[in-house]
CSV table of C-alpha atoms and ligand atoms in Angstrom, one decimal:
chain,number,residue,atom,x,y,z
A,76,MET,CA,2.7,-18.2,-17.4
A,77,THR,CA,4.9,-17.4,-20.3
A,78,ALA,CA,8.4,-16.1,-20.3
A,79,GLU,CA,7.2,-12.8,-22.0
A,80,SER,CA,4.0,-12.0,-20.2
A,81,VAL,CA,2.1,-12.5,-16.8
A,82,ARG,CA,-1.7,-13.0,-17.3
A,83,TRP,CA,-3.7,-10.9,-14.7
A,84,GLY,CA,-7.2,-11.1,-13.7
A,85,ILE,CA,-8.9,-8.3,-11.9
A,86,LEU,CA,-11.4,-9.0,-9.0
A,87,ALA,CA,-13.9,-6.0,-8.4
A,88,THR,CA,-14.4,-2.9,-10.8
A,89,GLY,CA,-14.3,0.0,-8.4
A,90,GLY,CA,-11.8,3.0,-8.2
A,91,ILE,CA,-8.8,1.3,-7.3
A,92,ALA,CA,-9.4,-1.6,-9.6
A,93,ALA,CA,-9.4,0.9,-12.5
A,94,ALA,CA,-6.4,2.8,-11.3
A,95,PHE,CA,-4.4,-0.4,-11.1
A,96,THR,CA,-5.7,-1.9,-14.3
A,97,ALA,CA,-4.7,1.5,-16.3
A,98,ASP,CA,-1.1,1.2,-14.9
A,99,LEU,CA,-1.0,-2.7,-15.9
A,100,VAL,CA,-2.0,-2.3,-19.3
A,101,ASP,CA,1.1,0.3,-19.7
A,102,LEU,CA,3.4,-2.5,-18.7
A,103,PRO,CA,4.8,-4.6,-21.6
A,104,ASP,CA,5.4,-7.8,-19.8
A,105,ALA,CA,1.7,-8.0,-18.2
A,106,GLU,CA,-1.6,-8.9,-20.0
A,107,VAL,CA,-4.9,-8.5,-18.3
A,108,VAL,CA,-6.9,-11.4,-19.5
A,109,ALA,CA,-9.9,-11.5,-17.4
A,110,VAL,CA,-12.2,-9.2,-14.9
A,111,ALA,CA,-14.7,-10.4,-12.4
A,112,SER,CA,-17.4,-8.5,-10.7
A,113,ARG,CA,-20.6,-9.2,-8.8
A,114,ARG,CA,-22.5,-8.4,-11.9
A,115,GLU,CA,-22.1,-9.1,-15.6
A,116,ASP,CA,-23.0,-5.6,-17.0
A,117,THR,CA,-20.2,-4.1,-14.7
A,118,ALA,CA,-17.7,-6.8,-15.5
A,119,ASN,CA,-18.5,-6.1,-19.4
A,120,ALA,CA,-18.2,-2.5,-19.0
A,121,PHE,CA,-14.7,-2.7,-17.3
A,122,ALA,CA,-13.7,-5.2,-19.9
A,123,GLU,CA,-14.6,-2.8,-22.8
A,124,ARG,CA,-12.9,0.0,-21.0
A,125,PHE,CA,-9.6,-1.6,-20.8
A,126,GLY,CA,-9.8,-4.1,-23.6
A,127,ILE,CA,-9.9,-7.3,-21.5
A,128,PRO,CA,-10.9,-10.3,-23.2
A,129,ARG,CA,-12.9,-12.4,-20.6
A,130,ALA,CA,-15.6,-10.8,-18.4
A,131,TYR,CA,-17.1,-12.7,-15.6
A,132,GLY,CA,-20.5,-11.7,-13.6
A,133,ASP,CA,-19.2,-13.9,-10.6
A,134,TRP,CA,-16.0,-14.2,-8.4
A,135,GLU,CA,-15.6,-18.1,-8.8
A,136,SER,CA,-15.4,-18.0,-12.8
A,137,LEU,CA,-12.4,-15.9,-12.5
A,138,ALA,CA,-10.8,-18.0,-9.6
A,139,ARG,CA,-11.1,-21.2,-11.8
A,140,ASP,CA,-9.8,-19.6,-14.9
A,141,GLU,CA,-6.6,-21.7,-15.5
A,142,ASN,CA,-5.3,-19.1,-18.0
A,143,VAL,CA,-5.0,-16.5,-15.2
A,144,ASP,CA,-1.4,-16.5,-13.4
A,145,VAL,CA,-2.4,-13.9,-10.9
A,146,VAL,CA,-5.7,-12.2,-9.5
A,147,TYR,CA,-5.6,-8.8,-8.1
A,148,VAL,CA,-8.3,-8.5,-5.5
A,149,ALA,CA,-9.9,-5.1,-5.0
A,150,GLY,CA,-13.0,-5.3,-3.5
A,151,PRO,CA,-13.7,-3.4,0.1
A,152,HIS,CA,-11.7,-4.8,2.9
A,153,SER,CA,-14.5,-7.0,4.1
A,154,THR,CA,-14.6,-8.9,1.0
A,155,HIS,CA,-10.8,-9.6,1.0
A,156,ARG,CA,-10.8,-12.8,2.9
A,157,ALA,CA,-13.6,-14.4,0.9
A,158,ALA,CA,-12.4,-13.3,-2.7
A,159,ALA,CA,-8.6,-13.9,-2.1
A,160,GLY,CA,-9.5,-17.4,-0.3
A,161,LEU,CA,-11.6,-18.4,-3.1
A,162,CYS,CA,-8.7,-17.5,-5.6
A,163,LEU,CA,-6.1,-19.5,-3.7
A,164,ALA,CA,-8.3,-22.5,-3.1
A,165,ASN,CA,-8.6,-22.8,-6.8
A,166,GLY,CA,-4.9,-22.4,-7.6
A,167,ARG,CA,-4.5,-18.8,-8.4
A,168,ASN,CA,-1.9,-16.7,-7.1
A,169,VAL,CA,-3.1,-13.4,-5.6
A,170,LEU,CA,-2.2,-9.8,-4.9
A,171,CYS,CA,-4.7,-8.5,-2.3
A,172,GLU,CA,-5.4,-4.8,-1.7
A,173,LYS,CA,-4.6,-3.2,1.6
A,174,PRO,CA,-5.7,-3.5,4.3
A,175,PHE,CA,-4.9,-7.2,3.7
A,176,THR,CA,-8.2,-8.3,5.8
A,177,LEU,CA,-10.4,-6.9,8.5
A,178,ASN,CA,-8.3,-8.6,11.2
A,179,VAL,CA,-5.3,-10.8,11.8
A,180,ARG,CA,-7.5,-14.1,12.1
A,181,GLU,CA,-8.5,-13.6,8.6
A,182,ALA,CA,-5.1,-12.7,7.5
A,183,GLY,CA,-3.5,-15.9,8.9
A,184,GLU,CA,-6.2,-17.9,7.1
A,185,LEU,CA,-5.3,-16.5,3.8
A,186,VAL,CA,-1.5,-17.2,4.7
A,187,ALA,CA,-2.4,-20.8,5.4
A,188,LEU,CA,-4.4,-21.1,2.3
A,189,SER,CA,-1.5,-19.9,0.3
A,190,ARG,CA,0.9,-22.2,1.7
A,191,GLU,CA,-1.6,-25.3,1.6
A,192,HIS,CA,-2.0,-24.8,-2.2
A,193,ASP,CA,1.6,-23.4,-2.7
A,194,ARG,CA,0.5,-20.2,-4.3
A,195,PHE,CA,2.0,-16.7,-4.3
A,196,LEU,CA,0.4,-14.2,-1.9
A,197,MET,CA,1.1,-10.7,-1.3
A,198,GLU,CA,-0.6,-7.7,0.2
A,199,ALA,CA,-0.9,-4.6,-2.1
A,200,MET,CA,1.2,-2.6,0.1
A,201,TRP,CA,2.5,-0.6,-2.8
A,202,MET,CA,4.5,1.8,-0.4
A,203,TYR,CA,7.1,-1.0,0.3
A,204,CYS,CA,7.8,-1.5,-3.4
A,205,ASN,CA,8.4,2.4,-4.0
A,206,PRO,CA,11.9,2.9,-5.0
A,207,VAL,CA,12.3,6.1,-2.7
A,208,ILE,CA,10.9,4.4,0.4
A,209,ARG,CA,13.2,1.4,-0.3
A,210,ARG,CA,16.3,3.7,-0.7
A,211,LEU,CA,15.1,5.4,2.8
A,212,LYS,CA,14.8,1.9,4.5
A,213,ALA,CA,18.3,1.0,3.2
A,214,LEU,CA,19.9,4.2,4.5
A,215,VAL,CA,18.2,3.9,7.8
A,216,GLU,CA,19.5,0.1,8.0
A,217,ASP,CA,23.0,1.6,7.3
A,218,GLY,CA,22.9,3.9,10.2
A,219,ALA,CA,22.5,7.1,8.3
A,220,VAL,CA,20.5,8.7,11.7
A,221,GLY,CA,21.9,6.4,14.1
A,222,GLU,CA,19.8,4.5,16.4
A,223,LEU,CA,16.0,5.0,15.7
A,224,ARG,CA,14.1,7.0,18.2
A,225,THR,CA,11.0,8.1,16.7
A,226,VAL,CA,8.7,7.5,13.7
A,227,GLN,CA,5.8,10.0,13.1
A,228,ALA,CA,3.6,9.6,10.0
A,229,ASP,CA,-0.2,10.8,9.3
A,230,PHE,CA,-2.7,10.1,6.6
A,231,GLY,CA,-6.0,12.1,6.8
A,232,LEU,CA,-8.6,13.0,4.0
A,233,ALA,CA,-11.0,15.9,4.6
A,234,GLY,CA,-14.0,14.2,3.1
A,235,PRO,CA,-16.9,14.8,3.9
A,236,PHE,CA,-17.8,11.0,3.2
A,237,PRO,CA,-21.6,10.5,3.6
A,238,PRO,CA,-22.8,7.5,5.7
A,239,SER,CA,-23.3,5.4,2.7
A,240,HIS,CA,-19.8,5.5,1.6
A,241,ARG,CA,-17.6,2.5,2.1
A,242,LEU,CA,-15.3,4.5,4.5
A,243,ARG,CA,-18.2,5.2,7.0
A,244,ASP,CA,-20.0,1.6,6.5
A,245,PRO,CA,-19.1,-0.9,9.2
A,246,ALA,CA,-20.2,-3.9,6.6
A,247,GLN,CA,-17.4,-2.8,4.5
A,248,GLY,CA,-14.7,-2.5,7.2
A,249,GLY,CA,-15.1,1.3,7.2
A,250,GLY,CA,-13.2,3.9,9.2
A,251,ALA,CA,-10.0,5.8,9.0
A,252,LEU,CA,-7.7,3.3,10.4
A,253,LEU,CA,-8.0,0.2,8.1
A,254,ASP,CA,-8.1,2.4,5.1
A,255,LEU,CA,-5.4,5.1,5.9
A,256,GLY,CA,-3.9,4.2,9.1
A,257,VAL,CA,-2.6,1.1,7.6
A,258,TYR,CA,0.1,3.3,5.8
A,259,PRO,CA,1.6,5.1,8.9
A,260,VAL,CA,1.4,1.8,10.9
A,261,SER,CA,3.2,0.0,7.7
A,262,PHE,CA,5.7,2.7,7.6
A,263,ALA,CA,6.7,2.5,11.3
A,264,GLN,CA,6.7,-1.3,11.0
A,265,LEU,CA,9.0,-1.3,7.9
A,266,LEU,CA,11.6,0.6,9.9
A,267,LEU,CA,11.1,-0.8,13.3
A,268,GLY,CA,9.4,-4.2,13.2
A,269,GLU,CA,6.2,-5.0,15.2
A,270,PRO,CA,5.9,-2.8,18.4
A,271,THR,CA,5.9,-4.3,21.9
A,272,ASP,CA,3.1,-2.1,23.1
A,273,VAL,CA,0.0,-0.2,21.6
A,274,THR,CA,-2.0,2.6,22.9
A,275,ALA,CA,-4.6,4.7,21.1
A,276,ARG,CA,-7.8,7.1,21.1
A,277,ALA,CA,-10.3,7.7,18.5
A,278,VAL,CA,-13.2,9.6,17.6
A,279,LEU,CA,-15.9,7.2,16.6
A,280,SER,CA,-19.1,8.0,14.1
A,281,ASP,CA,-22.5,7.1,15.1
A,282,GLU,CA,-22.2,4.0,12.8
A,283,GLY,CA,-19.1,2.9,15.0
A,284,VAL,CA,-16.4,3.3,12.7
A,285,ASP,CA,-13.3,5.6,13.7
A,286,LEU,CA,-13.4,9.1,12.2
A,287,GLN,CA,-10.0,9.8,13.5
A,288,THR,CA,-7.5,7.6,15.5
A,289,GLY,CA,-4.2,8.7,17.0
A,290,ALA,CA,-1.9,5.8,18.2
A,291,LEU,CA,1.3,5.7,20.0
A,292,LEU,CA,3.2,2.6,19.2
A,293,SER,CA,6.2,1.6,21.3
A,294,TRP,CA,9.4,-0.9,21.2
A,295,ASP,CA,11.1,-2.5,24.0
A,296,GLY,CA,14.4,-0.7,22.7
A,297,GLY,CA,12.9,2.7,23.5
A,298,ALA,CA,11.6,3.7,20.0
A,299,LEU,CA,8.3,5.2,19.8
A,300,ALA,CA,6.1,5.7,16.7
A,301,SER,CA,3.2,8.3,16.7
A,302,VAL,CA,0.7,7.7,13.9
A,303,HIS,CA,-2.5,9.5,13.0
A,304,CYS,CA,-5.5,9.0,10.5
A,305,SER,CA,-8.5,10.8,9.8
A,306,ILE,CA,-11.5,10.7,7.3
A,307,ILE,CA,-12.7,14.1,8.8
A,308,GLY,CA,-9.6,16.2,8.4
A,309,GLY,CA,-6.9,16.5,5.5
A,310,THR,CA,-3.6,16.3,7.0
A,311,SER,CA,-0.2,16.8,5.5
A,312,THR,CA,0.6,13.2,4.9
A,313,THR,CA,3.9,13.7,6.0
A,314,ALA,CA,6.6,11.3,7.8
A,315,TYR,CA,9.6,12.0,10.0
A,316,VAL,CA,11.9,9.5,11.2
A,317,THR,CA,14.4,10.6,13.9
A,318,GLY,CA,17.6,8.7,15.0
A,319,SER,CA,20.3,9.3,17.7
A,320,HIS,CA,22.6,11.2,14.9
A,321,GLY,CA,20.0,12.8,12.6
A,322,ARG,CA,16.5,12.7,10.9
A,323,ILE,CA,14.8,12.1,7.6
A,324,ASP,CA,11.8,14.3,6.7
A,325,ILE,CA,9.4,12.8,3.9
A,326,PRO,CA,7.0,15.8,2.7
A,327,ASN,CA,3.5,15.0,1.8
A,328,GLY,CA,2.6,12.0,0.4
A,329,PHE,CA,4.9,9.9,2.3
A,330,PHE,CA,3.5,6.6,1.3
A,331,HIS,CA,4.5,7.4,-2.3
A,332,PRO,CA,7.2,9.8,-2.2
A,333,ASP,CA,9.2,11.3,-4.8
A,334,ARG,CA,11.7,12.6,-2.4
A,335,PHE,CA,13.0,12.8,1.2
A,336,VAL,CA,15.5,14.9,2.8
A,337,LEU,CA,18.4,13.5,5.3
A,338,HIS,CA,19.6,15.6,8.1
A,339,ARG,CA,22.8,14.1,9.5
A,340,ASP,CA,23.9,15.9,12.7
A,341,GLY,CA,26.5,18.6,11.8
A,342,LYS,CA,26.3,18.2,8.1
A,343,GLU,CA,24.3,20.0,5.2
A,344,PRO,CA,20.9,18.4,4.4
A,345,GLU,CA,21.0,16.0,1.5
A,346,GLU,CA,17.9,15.7,-0.7
A,347,PHE,CA,17.3,12.3,-2.3
A,348,LEU,CA,15.0,12.4,-5.6
A,349,ALA,CA,13.1,9.8,-7.4
A,350,ASP,CA,14.7,8.6,-10.7
A,351,PRO,CA,12.4,10.2,-13.3
A,352,ALA,CA,12.7,6.8,-15.2
A,353,ASP,CA,10.7,5.1,-12.3
A,354,GLY,CA,7.8,7.1,-13.7
A,355,PRO,CA,4.9,9.0,-11.9
A,356,ARG,CA,4.9,8.8,-8.0
A,357,ASN,CA,1.4,7.5,-7.8
A,358,SER,CA,2.1,4.6,-10.3
A,359,PHE,CA,1.3,1.0,-9.1
A,360,ARG,CA,3.6,-0.4,-11.4
A,361,HIS,CA,6.3,-1.3,-8.9
A,362,GLU,CA,4.0,-3.5,-7.0
A,363,ALA,CA,3.0,-5.0,-10.4
A,364,ARG,CA,6.6,-5.6,-11.3
A,365,GLU,CA,7.5,-7.1,-8.2
A,366,VAL,CA,4.7,-9.6,-8.2
A,367,MET,CA,5.6,-10.6,-11.6
A,368,ARG,CA,9.4,-10.8,-10.8
A,369,ALA,CA,8.4,-13.0,-7.7
A,370,LEU,CA,6.2,-15.4,-9.9
A,371,ARG,CA,8.8,-15.7,-12.6
A,372,ALA,CA,11.4,-16.6,-10.0
A,373,GLY,CA,9.1,-19.2,-8.6
A,374,GLU,CA,8.6,-17.5,-5.2
A,375,THR,CA,5.5,-17.8,-3.2
A,376,GLU,CA,5.9,-14.5,-1.4
A,377,SER,CA,7.7,-11.3,-2.0
A,378,PRO,CA,10.7,-10.1,0.2
A,379,LEU,CA,9.6,-6.4,-0.1
A,380,VAL,CA,6.1,-7.4,1.4
A,381,PRO,CA,6.7,-10.2,3.5
A,382,LEU,CA,3.6,-12.3,4.9
A,383,ASP,CA,5.0,-12.1,8.3
A,384,GLY,CA,5.3,-8.3,8.1
A,385,THR,CA,1.6,-8.2,6.9
A,386,LEU,CA,0.5,-10.4,9.8
A,387,ALA,CA,2.7,-8.2,12.2
A,388,VAL,CA,0.7,-5.0,10.8
A,389,MET,CA,-2.8,-6.7,11.1
A,390,ARG,CA,-2.0,-7.5,14.7
A,391,THR,CA,-1.2,-3.8,15.4
A,392,LEU,CA,-4.2,-2.7,13.7
A,393,ASP,CA,-6.3,-5.2,15.7
A,394,ALA,CA,-4.6,-3.9,19.0
A,395,ILE,CA,-5.4,-0.2,18.0
A,396,ARG,CA,-9.2,-1.4,17.3
A,397,ASP,CA,-9.1,-3.2,20.7
A,398,ARG,CA,-8.1,0.2,22.5
A,399,ILE,CA,-10.6,2.3,20.5
A,400,GLY,CA,-13.5,-0.2,20.5
A,401,VAL,CA,-14.2,-0.6,16.8
A,402,ARG,CA,-15.6,-4.1,15.9
A,403,TYR,CA,-17.0,-5.1,12.5
A,404,PRO,CA,-20.2,-7.1,12.0
A,405,GLY,CA,-19.5,-10.8,12.6
A,406,GLU,CA,-16.5,-10.4,14.6
A,407,ASP,CA,-16.6,-12.4,17.9
A,408,THR,CA,-16.1,-9.8,20.6
A,409,THR,CA,-14.3,-12.2,23.0
A,410,ALA,CA,-12.1,-14.1,20.5
A,411,GLU,CA,-11.2,-11.2,18.2
A,412,LEU,CA,-9.1,-8.2,18.8
A,413,THR,CA,-7.3,-9.4,22.0
A,414,PRO,CA,-4.4,-6.9,22.8
A,415,ALA,CA,-1.2,-7.6,21.0
Z,1912,NAP,N1,-3.6,1.0,-2.8
Z,1912,NAP,C1,-4.2,2.2,-2.9
Z,1912,NAP,O1,-3.7,3.1,-3.0
Z,1912,NAP,C2,-5.7,2.0,-2.5
Z,1912,NAP,C3,-6.4,3.2,-2.9
Z,1912,NAP,C4,-7.8,3.0,-2.6
Z,1912,NAP,C5,-8.3,2.0,-2.1
Z,1912,NAP,N2,-7.5,0.7,-2.1
Z,1912,NAP,C6,-8.2,-0.4,-1.3
Z,1912,NAP,O2,-9.0,-1.1,-2.3
Z,1912,NAP,C7,-10.1,-1.7,-1.9
Z,1912,NAP,C8,-11.3,-1.0,-2.8
Z,1912,NAP,O3,-11.4,0.3,-2.7
Z,1912,NAP,P1,-12.0,1.4,-3.8
Z,1912,NAP,O4,-11.7,2.6,-3.3
Z,1912,NAP,O5,-11.6,0.8,-5.1
Z,1912,NAP,O6,-13.5,0.9,-3.5
Z,1912,NAP,P2,-14.8,1.3,-4.3
Z,1912,NAP,O7,-14.6,2.1,-5.4
Z,1912,NAP,O8,-15.8,1.4,-3.6
Z,1912,NAP,O9,-14.9,-0.1,-5.1
Z,1912,NAP,C9,-15.0,-1.4,-4.5
Z,1912,NAP,C10,-15.5,-2.4,-5.5
Z,1912,NAP,O10,-15.5,-3.7,-4.7
Z,1912,NAP,C11,-16.6,-4.5,-5.5
Z,1912,NAP,N3,-17.3,-5.1,-4.3
Z,1912,NAP,C12,-17.3,-6.2,-4.0
Z,1912,NAP,N4,-18.1,-6.5,-3.0
Z,1912,NAP,C13,-18.6,-5.3,-2.6
Z,1912,NAP,C14,-19.5,-5.0,-1.6
Z,1912,NAP,N5,-20.1,-5.9,-0.7
Z,1912,NAP,N6,-19.8,-3.7,-1.4
Z,1912,NAP,C15,-19.5,-2.8,-2.4
Z,1912,NAP,N7,-18.4,-3.1,-3.3
Z,1912,NAP,C16,-18.1,-4.5,-3.5
Z,1912,NAP,C17,-17.4,-3.7,-6.3
Z,1912,NAP,O11,-17.1,-3.9,-7.7
Z,1912,NAP,P3,-18.2,-4.9,-8.4
Z,1912,NAP,O12,-19.3,-4.0,-8.5
Z,1912,NAP,O13,-17.5,-5.0,-9.7
Z,1912,NAP,O14,-18.4,-6.3,-7.6
Z,1912,NAP,C18,-16.9,-2.2,-6.0
Z,1912,NAP,O15,-16.9,-1.2,-7.2
Z,1912,NAP,C19,-10.2,-1.3,-0.4
Z,1912,NAP,O16,-9.8,-2.3,0.3
Z,1912,NAP,C20,-9.2,0.0,-0.2
Z,1912,NAP,O17,-8.5,-0.1,1.0
Z,1912,NAP,C21,-6.1,0.9,-2.2
């Protein structure tokens, strides 16, 4: 890594790989130097589209490329463990898309590999790097709404998604929970930490993935979080944080907000807005900048997206899946998904 630029490799060439790469190429201190796909022609097409010098038709060549500082892993969830593991084992630093893995066992294996090889590893939970979310978290920690009572958040897409779509495919870790529910769960845990108990109900598809899921998380201190996700109904994607002395409302798109409203009991509502200098609300540049800051500082994990927090979210997702009866191919039905 040079002081001036961090050299990125992109692993996979789908929707989010393209969106993230489009933001990366706009950052003056980032350089996208390589891309890997399962096929040479798709790697070449992606490389041509974004002006990337090296294109590989397999993952291993990228994992072994010593002129890559960090690999962005952007395949379906079911591939994260294998792809990120290959990169870490070959000495690459890794930013891995959400959900981090299929289950906490896989997540723990990646964390262990990053420690064994002394490499940086972070879940691409861009919400945690969003400046508006960071401000909200700081206000809550300062007691702006008093003691936390409830968190509510939802993320549902109308679809419809055909059975061939990755969101409906058990082999790709399909379903609403892992793809969308990870945001409301991560939001609740950003503010409250890991819950002490989890209950959940879901509607499953014929293929056995969750079409919609509602979960209630609870904490020993008395706080509750109600989270909902769906791939069969477009929701408002709002979030509410209620405390003993007020509440915070985040309008639609709570996972990449450009504003929120703080209602302190007995006071006029205060609106907090994103700084226009931070760029568009759907930008992935904040998480990319956080990765590059950490790499330059010699850190192996980000304080904004700590690995313990990622593991705690994966435990909650496992617990919810245990309650709703969703298991993915290859998961051991007795050893995996034991209640949190
Ligand atoms: N942070 C965000 O806002 C955000 C948004 C959307 C998705 N995501 C996450 O990013 C990941 C990818 O989502 P996506 O929407 O980009 O999916 P996508 O459009 O279906 O692309 C996934 C890509 O993964 C590669 N791949 C590797 N193994 C595969 C396999 N066995 N089956 C199918 N594709 C395989 C393919 O690229 P090659 O053909 O090049 O191998 C494919 O194009 C998911 O984990 C998702 O949760 C994050």
